[in-house]
Amino acid sequence: MTTAEAPAANTSAVLEQISTTIQEAVAETEAPITLDAALGADLGIDSMSVVEILVQVEKRFGFQLKDAEVTGITTVRDILDAVLRRQ
């Protein structure tokens, strides 16, 4: 299921939780957390912090990402899609 196919209310709630997770992990980011924001380039999140964010997302939503998925996650939308695929 892609972001476009997911029910809007569910997508919004999941995105809000992901945004909260990002803000908790990287409080110093001042850039807006939007769907197409690149974790590194737009939000200034280093690779170690990305790993921390993904671990928190896994805990929050109760699943584990595969290594191949982790390497493909570069935007907030990528995280959202990974969560929505498991719901």
Tab-separated table of N, CA and C in Angstrom, residues 10-84:
chain	number	residue	atom	x	y	z
A	10	ASN	N	-5.719	7.511	8.840
A	10	ASN	CA	-4.666	6.633	9.323
A	10	ASN	C	-3.299	7.185	8.928
A	11	THR	N	-3.172	7.625	7.701
A	11	THR	CA	-1.909	8.180	7.216
A	11	THR	C	-1.515	9.399	8.037
A	12	SER	N	-2.468	10.243	8.323
A	12	SER	CA	-2.199	11.445	9.103
A	12	SER	C	-1.730	11.102	10.513
A	13	ALA	N	-2.379	10.145	11.135
A	13	ALA	CA	-2.007	9.740	12.492
A	13	ALA	C	-0.608	9.130	12.520
A	14	VAL	N	-0.307	8.287	11.532
A	14	VAL	CA	1.014	7.658	11.456
A	14	VAL	C	2.075	8.724	11.203
A	15	LEU	N	1.805	9.644	10.292
A	15	LEU	CA	2.762	10.711	10.002
A	15	LEU	C	3.021	11.563	11.239
A	16	GLU	N	1.992	11.834	12.009
A	16	GLU	CA	2.165	12.609	13.236
A	16	GLU	C	3.083	11.882	14.219
A	17	GLN	N	2.916	10.571	14.350
A	17	GLN	CA	3.765	9.794	15.253
A	17	GLN	C	5.208	9.758	14.746
A	18	ILE	N	5.385	9.649	13.441
A	18	ILE	CA	6.739	9.657	12.864
A	18	ILE	C	7.387	11.017	13.099
A	19	SER	N	6.643	12.088	12.880
A	19	SER	CA	7.175	13.439	13.106
A	19	SER	C	7.587	13.623	14.558
A	20	THR	N	6.772	13.128	15.473
A	20	THR	CA	7.097	13.212	16.895
A	20	THR	C	8.381	12.445	17.199
A	21	THR	N	8.511	11.264	16.607
A	21	THR	CA	9.714	10.449	16.808
A	21	THR	C	10.947	11.193	16.307
A	22	ILE	N	10.837	11.817	15.144
A	22	ILE	CA	11.969	12.575	14.586
A	22	ILE	C	12.308	13.751	15.491
A	23	GLN	N	11.302	14.473	15.949
A	23	GLN	CA	11.541	15.629	16.814
A	23	GLN	C	12.176	15.215	18.138
A	24	GLU	N	11.758	14.084	18.681
A	24	GLU	CA	12.337	13.599	19.930
A	24	GLU	C	13.800	13.206	19.751
A	25	ALA	N	14.119	12.641	18.598
A	25	ALA	CA	15.487	12.177	18.347
A	25	ALA	C	16.418	13.315	17.972
A	26	VAL	N	15.893	14.309	17.290
A	26	VAL	CA	16.730	15.409	16.800
A	26	VAL	C	16.038	16.729	17.117
A	27	ALA	N	16.052	17.091	18.358
A	27	ALA	CA	15.338	18.280	18.810
A	27	ALA	C	15.851	19.565	18.164
A	28	GLU	N	17.094	19.563	17.725
A	28	GLU	CA	17.681	20.795	17.201
A	28	GLU	C	17.306	21.101	15.756
A	29	THR	N	16.579	20.219	15.081
A	29	THR	CA	16.210	20.501	13.702
A	29	THR	C	15.158	21.602	13.654
A	30	GLU	N	15.388	22.586	12.809
A	30	GLU	CA	14.452	23.697	12.681
A	30	GLU	C	13.674	23.603	11.389
A	31	ALA	N	14.079	22.722	10.504
A	31	ALA	CA	13.397	22.560	9.222
A	31	ALA	C	12.041	21.901	9.449
A	32	PRO	N	11.058	22.261	8.641
A	32	PRO	CA	9.755	21.617	8.784
A	32	PRO	C	9.826	20.147	8.378
A	33	ILE	N	9.152	19.310	9.127
A	33	ILE	CA	9.136	17.881	8.829
A	33	ILE	C	7.962	17.626	7.896
A	34	THR	N	8.268	17.531	6.614
A	34	THR	CA	7.256	17.286	5.592
A	34	THR	C	7.477	15.911	4.987
A	35	LEU	N	6.496	15.429	4.249
A	35	LEU	CA	6.597	14.097	3.647
A	35	LEU	C	7.841	13.936	2.786
A	36	ASP	N	8.146	14.938	1.992
A	36	ASP	CA	9.258	14.804	1.054
A	36	ASP	C	10.584	15.346	1.582
A	37	ALA	N	10.632	15.653	2.873
A	37	ALA	CA	11.878	16.142	3.467
A	37	ALA	C	12.906	15.007	3.511
A	38	ALA	N	14.079	15.282	2.948
A	38	ALA	CA	15.178	14.316	3.005
A	38	ALA	C	15.748	14.360	4.422
A	39	LEU	N	15.924	13.179	5.005
A	39	LEU	CA	16.400	13.110	6.384
A	39	LEU	C	17.739	13.809	6.552
A	40	GLY	N	18.660	13.588	5.633
A	40	GLY	CA	19.984	14.196	5.738
A	40	GLY	C	20.024	15.610	5.205
A	41	ALA	N	19.713	15.777	3.934
A	41	ALA	CA	19.874	17.066	3.265
A	41	ALA	C	18.940	18.145	3.803
A	42	ASP	N	17.669	17.814	4.016
A	42	ASP	CA	16.704	18.830	4.433
A	42	ASP	C	16.621	19.003	5.946
A	43	LEU	N	16.692	17.890	6.667
A	43	LEU	CA	16.518	17.952	8.121
A	43	LEU	C	17.833	17.941	8.879
A	44	GLY	N	18.948	17.696	8.173
A	44	GLY	CA	20.262	17.720	8.815
A	44	GLY	C	20.496	16.586	9.793
A	45	ILE	N	19.873	15.442	9.537
A	45	ILE	CA	19.992	14.298	10.444
A	45	ILE	C	21.136	13.412	9.966
A	46	ASP	N	22.095	13.141	10.850
A	46	ASP	CA	23.226	12.294	10.471
A	46	ASP	C	22.807	10.820	10.482
A	47	SER	N	23.646	9.971	9.926
A	47	SER	CA	23.296	8.551	9.752
A	47	SER	C	23.042	7.839	11.079
A	48	MET	N	23.769	8.180	12.118
A	48	MET	CA	23.542	7.548	13.421
A	48	MET	C	22.173	7.931	13.975
A	49	SER	N	21.782	9.168	13.792
A	49	SER	CA	20.470	9.614	14.255
A	49	SER	C	19.349	8.982	13.437
A	50	VAL	N	19.585	8.764	12.141
A	50	VAL	CA	18.593	8.076	11.308
A	50	VAL	C	18.360	6.677	11.859
A	51	VAL	N	19.434	5.978	12.211
A	51	VAL	CA	19.311	4.639	12.777
A	51	VAL	C	18.503	4.701	14.067
A	52	GLU	N	18.799	5.670	14.913
A	52	GLU	CA	18.071	5.831	16.173
A	52	GLU	C	16.578	6.079	15.907
A	53	ILE	N	16.275	6.918	14.942
A	53	ILE	CA	14.885	7.202	14.579
A	53	ILE	C	14.189	5.932	14.102
A	54	LEU	N	14.858	5.162	13.252
A	54	LEU	CA	14.251	3.940	12.723
A	54	LEU	C	14.022	2.907	13.821
A	55	VAL	N	14.931	2.814	14.781
A	55	VAL	CA	14.742	1.899	15.910
A	55	VAL	C	13.516	2.334	16.719
A	56	GLN	N	13.371	3.626	16.937
A	56	GLN	CA	12.212	4.129	17.683
A	56	GLN	C	10.911	3.899	16.914
A	57	VAL	N	10.948	4.060	15.598
A	57	VAL	CA	9.767	3.790	14.764
A	57	VAL	C	9.395	2.314	14.871
A	58	GLU	N	10.391	1.441	14.815
A	58	GLU	CA	10.127	0.000	14.945
A	58	GLU	C	9.451	-0.302	16.281
A	59	LYS	N	9.953	0.292	17.353
A	59	LYS	CA	9.380	0.070	18.683
A	59	LYS	C	7.957	0.633	18.764
A	60	ARG	N	7.783	1.826	18.250
A	60	ARG	CA	6.483	2.502	18.334
A	60	ARG	C	5.398	1.748	17.579
A	61	PHE	N	5.760	1.171	16.438
A	61	PHE	CA	4.757	0.514	15.596
A	61	PHE	C	4.813	-1.012	15.661
A	62	GLY	N	5.774	-1.562	16.403
A	62	GLY	CA	5.808	-2.995	16.658
A	62	GLY	C	6.210	-3.876	15.486
A	63	PHE	N	7.217	-3.484	14.752
A	63	PHE	CA	7.741	-4.319	13.671
A	63	PHE	C	9.224	-4.069	13.530
A	64	GLN	N	9.875	-4.890	12.718
A	64	GLN	CA	11.303	-4.720	12.464
A	64	GLN	C	11.543	-4.542	10.976
A	65	LEU	N	12.298	-3.522	10.631
A	65	LEU	CA	12.657	-3.271	9.239
A	65	LEU	C	13.724	-4.261	8.792
A	66	LYS	N	13.658	-4.640	7.536
A	66	LYS	CA	14.708	-5.478	6.956
A	66	LYS	C	15.870	-4.574	6.557
A	67	ASP	N	17.067	-5.149	6.545
A	67	ASP	CA	18.258	-4.361	6.202
A	67	ASP	C	18.113	-3.674	4.843
A	68	ALA	N	17.526	-4.374	3.880
A	68	ALA	CA	17.359	-3.802	2.545
A	68	ALA	C	16.438	-2.579	2.579
A	69	GLU	N	15.447	-2.610	3.460
A	69	GLU	CA	14.543	-1.462	3.594
A	69	GLU	C	15.255	-0.267	4.203
A	70	VAL	N	16.049	-0.531	5.215
A	70	VAL	CA	16.739	0.543	5.927
A	70	VAL	C	17.623	1.340	4.970
A	71	THR	N	18.330	0.670	4.101
A	71	THR	CA	19.230	1.375	3.177
A	71	THR	C	18.463	2.232	2.183
A	72	GLY	N	17.191	1.924	1.954
A	72	GLY	CA	16.391	2.698	1.009
A	72	GLY	C	15.650	3.864	1.632
A	73	ILE	N	15.745	4.023	2.929
A	73	ILE	CA	15.002	5.094	3.603
A	73	ILE	C	15.841	6.364	3.620
A	74	THR	N	15.355	7.361	2.879
A	74	THR	CA	16.065	8.641	2.810
A	74	THR	C	15.157	9.835	3.089
A	75	THR	N	13.837	9.606	3.081
A	75	THR	CA	12.894	10.698	3.315
A	75	THR	C	11.868	10.292	4.378
A	76	VAL	N	11.126	11.275	4.851
A	76	VAL	CA	10.048	11.010	5.791
A	76	VAL	C	9.009	10.108	5.123
A	77	ARG	N	8.740	10.333	3.848
A	77	ARG	CA	7.783	9.503	3.108
A	77	ARG	C	8.223	8.037	3.099
A	78	ASP	N	9.516	7.786	2.977
A	78	ASP	CA	10.016	6.401	2.994
A	78	ASP	C	9.682	5.715	4.323
A	79	ILE	N	9.823	6.446	5.424
A	79	ILE	CA	9.481	5.887	6.737
A	79	ILE	C	7.982	5.619	6.795
A	80	LEU	N	7.196	6.586	6.359
A	80	LEU	CA	5.740	6.442	6.375
A	80	LEU	C	5.316	5.220	5.556
A	81	ASP	N	5.856	5.086	4.358
A	81	ASP	CA	5.504	3.945	3.503
A	81	ASP	C	5.869	2.617	4.166
A	82	ALA	N	7.017	2.572	4.837
A	82	ALA	CA	7.445	1.332	5.511
A	82	ALA	C	6.452	0.957	6.617
A	83	VAL	N	5.966	1.953	7.352
A	83	VAL	CA	5.003	1.688	8.417
A	83	VAL	C	3.665	1.255	7.818
A	84	LEU	N	3.201	1.970	6.807
A	84	LEU	CA	1.893	1.674	6.218
A	84	LEU	C	1.853	0.303	5.551
